[in-house]
């Protein structure tokens, strides 16, 4: 039976019942899997490179095309879900994700794998806004909704941390295709359970979908994400500059068009809402600092401390486990501090964790690093949960898909910016600190200056005293770069905390006063 929800509070209970709570794991399962899929591929690169022999350009596209498709289509898919039904979009996306996973696992060439990864990104864009918008519909009570979003957010954090662990365990026993095939049984469970437990919901007054606006949004977002990745990988180039110009022009035209449409793809008036606009910005910056840290930490554990992929993944778990604690404390924190101050507090806790991470690197005991990771996970988890709640709560339930898409787009941009900006900064510091003796061959010296990964590949297996010394210098330079980057990320998160404190309202709002 289709239960088409409207803005009327009379058509839905004030508090969620057993069916809603039973359906929540289905939605969390989706974000866990998508987060795992975003991080697990990096471990499979050596194995698939041996089998498919991709060129350097093809290898970059295998890694990047997923995020391009995902980020570019989120707004369109979120708005489309409001029109045709969020449950329907979720189940369609799950089926498509499972099929694309099989395609990827058995891709015979690098080109086919790139196509499969693009299809995975399209399916992920179909899934993600639907998960969050369905939570907005299922949990109308503010306290219950915050708890549900905290569980959803913890699932995303846990998935990102579990990616290296799952990937390491699979790749020790199976081929690289196993990192994709693991998606299939999970998607089957999602489709079966979702069909029974989820209620359908849609916008009862959707209006016409403006195809030109959808195309402009895709060009604008993909242009920005592509340019960020191009700058991070190759530095300043004409290609990056051209793509930025195209993306900015598309974005400007998109904004102007939304102001003239009777039913815009995104209601720009939402950004006049301080809770909405401030939360989107805080979400982006919080994720920026967190994603940059995880990116460097994985390399640090493996290339500096010498852990294998599986052990490195286990060492990162404190951040994911701490984010689970948010489920227990989120309602108490926001009830005591108010939304804006609670988000600011979360960002400050995350910033403190990043500073401790920079200091704890030299400690003999891993416990200091574990404590730093726990602080980051707790702080960012709290901030992301509350910013997400603020964004989806700022719109009536019938527009939940579009608002969810804005929140997810901010998240994806935060991930891209975190890896690109903090990655570029880390590389700059690494090369400034690095001291390569003149006696090292030009080819080896070039590899060492490129990155710690290439230095390890070039001389990591050598027992020669000079090779060992050069590698130690490279590890030291990487560590200095990571520490510097962590401190700067902490400063950025602290600035975001000030913005959240001043911009996002902190008055307690009664549930009955919320916009329905």
Coordinates of C-alpha atoms in Angstrom, one line a residue, residues 236-413:
X236 CA 47.5 24.0 -11.8
X237 CA 46.7 23.3 -15.4
X238 CA 44.8 24.7 -18.4
X239 CA 42.4 21.8 -18.1
X240 CA 41.5 22.5 -14.5
X241 CA 41.1 26.2 -15.2
X242 CA 38.8 25.6 -18.2
X243 CA 36.7 23.1 -16.2
X244 CA 36.4 25.6 -13.3
X245 CA 35.2 28.3 -15.7
X246 CA 32.6 26.0 -17.3
X247 CA 31.4 24.8 -13.9
X248 CA 31.1 28.4 -12.5
X249 CA 29.2 29.6 -15.5
X250 CA 26.8 26.6 -15.3
X251 CA 26.4 27.4 -11.6
X252 CA 25.6 31.0 -12.2
X253 CA 23.1 30.2 -14.9
X254 CA 21.6 27.5 -12.6
X255 CA 21.1 30.0 -9.8
X256 CA 19.5 32.6 -12.0
X257 CA 17.2 30.1 -13.6
X258 CA 16.0 28.8 -10.2
X259 CA 14.9 32.4 -9.4
X260 CA 12.6 32.5 -12.4
X261 CA 11.0 29.1 -12.2
X262 CA 7.6 28.5 -10.5
X263 CA 8.8 25.1 -9.3
X264 CA 12.6 25.3 -9.0
X265 CA 14.9 22.3 -8.7
X266 CA 16.3 23.9 -5.5
X267 CA 14.4 26.6 -3.6
X268 CA 17.1 29.2 -3.1
X269 CA 15.1 30.9 -0.5
X270 CA 16.2 28.1 1.8
X271 CA 19.6 29.6 2.0
X272 CA 18.1 32.7 3.6
X273 CA 17.4 30.4 6.5
X274 CA 20.4 30.8 8.8
X275 CA 20.0 27.3 10.2
X276 CA 20.0 25.8 6.7
X277 CA 22.9 27.8 5.1
X278 CA 25.0 27.7 8.2
X279 CA 24.5 24.0 8.6
X280 CA 25.4 23.3 5.0
X281 CA 28.7 25.2 5.4
X282 CA 29.5 23.6 8.7
X283 CA 28.9 20.2 7.3
X284 CA 31.2 20.8 4.3
X285 CA 34.0 22.1 6.5
X286 CA 33.7 19.4 9.1
X287 CA 33.8 16.6 6.5
X288 CA 36.7 18.4 4.8
X289 CA 38.9 18.1 7.9
X290 CA 37.8 14.5 8.7
X291 CA 38.3 13.1 5.2
X292 CA 41.7 14.7 4.8
X293 CA 42.8 13.1 8.1
X294 CA 41.6 9.6 7.2
X295 CA 43.3 9.9 3.8
X296 CA 46.7 10.7 5.3
X297 CA 46.3 8.4 8.3
X298 CA 45.8 5.3 6.1
X299 CA 49.1 6.1 4.4
X300 CA 50.8 6.9 7.7
X301 CA 49.9 3.6 9.3
X302 CA 51.0 1.6 6.3
X303 CA 54.0 3.5 5.0
X304 CA 55.5 5.0 8.2
X305 CA 54.5 2.5 10.9
X306 CA 54.7 -0.5 8.6
X307 CA 51.2 -2.0 9.2
X308 CA 49.4 -4.1 6.7
X309 CA 46.1 -2.9 5.2
X310 CA 44.0 -4.9 7.6
X311 CA 45.9 -3.8 10.7
X312 CA 45.9 -0.2 9.5
X313 CA 42.2 -0.3 9.1
X314 CA 41.8 -1.7 12.6
X315 CA 44.0 1.1 14.0
X316 CA 41.5 3.7 12.5
X317 CA 38.5 2.1 14.2
X318 CA 38.4 4.4 17.3
X319 CA 37.1 7.2 15.1
X320 CA 34.2 5.1 13.9
X321 CA 33.4 3.7 17.3
X322 CA 33.4 7.2 18.9
X323 CA 30.9 8.3 16.2
X324 CA 28.5 5.6 17.5
X325 CA 28.5 7.3 21.0
X326 CA 26.9 10.3 19.3
X327 CA 23.7 8.2 19.1
X328 CA 23.5 8.2 22.9
X329 CA 24.4 11.9 23.6
X330 CA 23.1 13.9 20.6
X331 CA 19.7 14.8 22.0
X332 CA 21.1 15.7 25.5
X333 CA 23.8 17.9 24.0
X334 CA 21.4 19.8 21.6
X335 CA 18.8 20.0 24.4
X336 CA 21.3 21.6 26.7
X337 CA 23.2 23.8 24.3
X338 CA 20.9 24.5 21.4
X339 CA 21.5 23.6 17.7
X340 CA 24.2 26.2 16.8
X341 CA 26.2 25.9 20.0
X342 CA 26.0 22.1 19.8
X343 CA 27.3 22.0 16.3
X344 CA 30.1 24.4 17.2
X345 CA 31.0 22.3 20.2
X346 CA 31.3 19.2 18.0
X347 CA 33.6 21.0 15.6
X348 CA 35.8 22.2 18.4
X349 CA 36.1 18.7 19.9
X350 CA 37.0 17.5 16.4
X351 CA 39.6 20.3 16.1
X352 CA 41.1 19.3 19.5
X353 CA 41.4 15.7 18.3
X354 CA 43.3 16.9 15.2
X355 CA 45.7 18.9 17.3
X356 CA 46.2 15.9 19.6
X357 CA 46.8 13.7 16.5
X358 CA 49.6 16.0 15.5
X359 CA 51.2 15.9 18.9
X360 CA 50.6 12.1 19.6
X361 CA 52.4 10.9 16.5
X362 CA 55.7 10.8 18.4
X363 CA 54.3 9.0 21.4
X364 CA 55.5 5.4 22.0
X365 CA 52.0 4.1 22.8
X366 CA 49.2 3.8 20.2
X367 CA 46.7 4.8 22.9
X368 CA 47.5 8.5 22.4
X369 CA 46.6 8.1 18.7
X370 CA 43.5 6.1 19.5
X371 CA 42.4 8.9 21.9
X372 CA 43.0 11.5 19.2
X373 CA 41.0 9.5 16.7
X374 CA 38.2 9.1 19.2
X375 CA 38.0 12.8 19.8
X376 CA 37.8 13.5 16.0
X377 CA 35.2 10.8 15.4
X378 CA 33.1 12.1 18.3
X379 CA 33.3 15.7 17.4
X380 CA 32.8 15.4 13.7
X381 CA 30.1 12.8 14.2
X382 CA 28.1 15.1 16.5
X383 CA 28.6 18.1 14.1
X384 CA 27.6 16.1 11.0
X385 CA 24.5 14.6 12.7
X386 CA 23.2 18.0 13.8
X387 CA 24.0 19.8 10.5
X388 CA 22.2 17.1 8.6
X389 CA 19.2 17.3 11.0
X390 CA 19.1 21.1 10.6
X391 CA 19.2 20.9 6.8
X392 CA 16.4 18.3 6.4
X393 CA 14.3 19.9 9.2
X394 CA 14.4 23.3 7.5
X395 CA 12.1 22.2 4.7
X396 CA 8.6 20.7 4.7
X397 CA 8.6 16.9 4.5
X398 CA 7.4 16.9 0.9
X399 CA 10.7 18.6 -0.1
X400 CA 12.9 16.2 2.0
X401 CA 14.5 14.6 -1.1
X402 CA 15.8 18.0 -2.4
X403 CA 17.1 19.1 1.0
X404 CA 18.8 15.7 1.5
X405 CA 20.5 16.1 -1.8
X406 CA 21.9 19.5 -0.8
X407 CA 23.2 17.9 2.4
X408 CA 24.8 15.0 0.6
X409 CA 26.3 17.3 -2.1
X410 CA 28.0 19.4 0.7
X411 CA 29.3 16.1 2.1
X412 CA 30.8 15.0 -1.2
X413 CA 32.3 18.4 -1.9

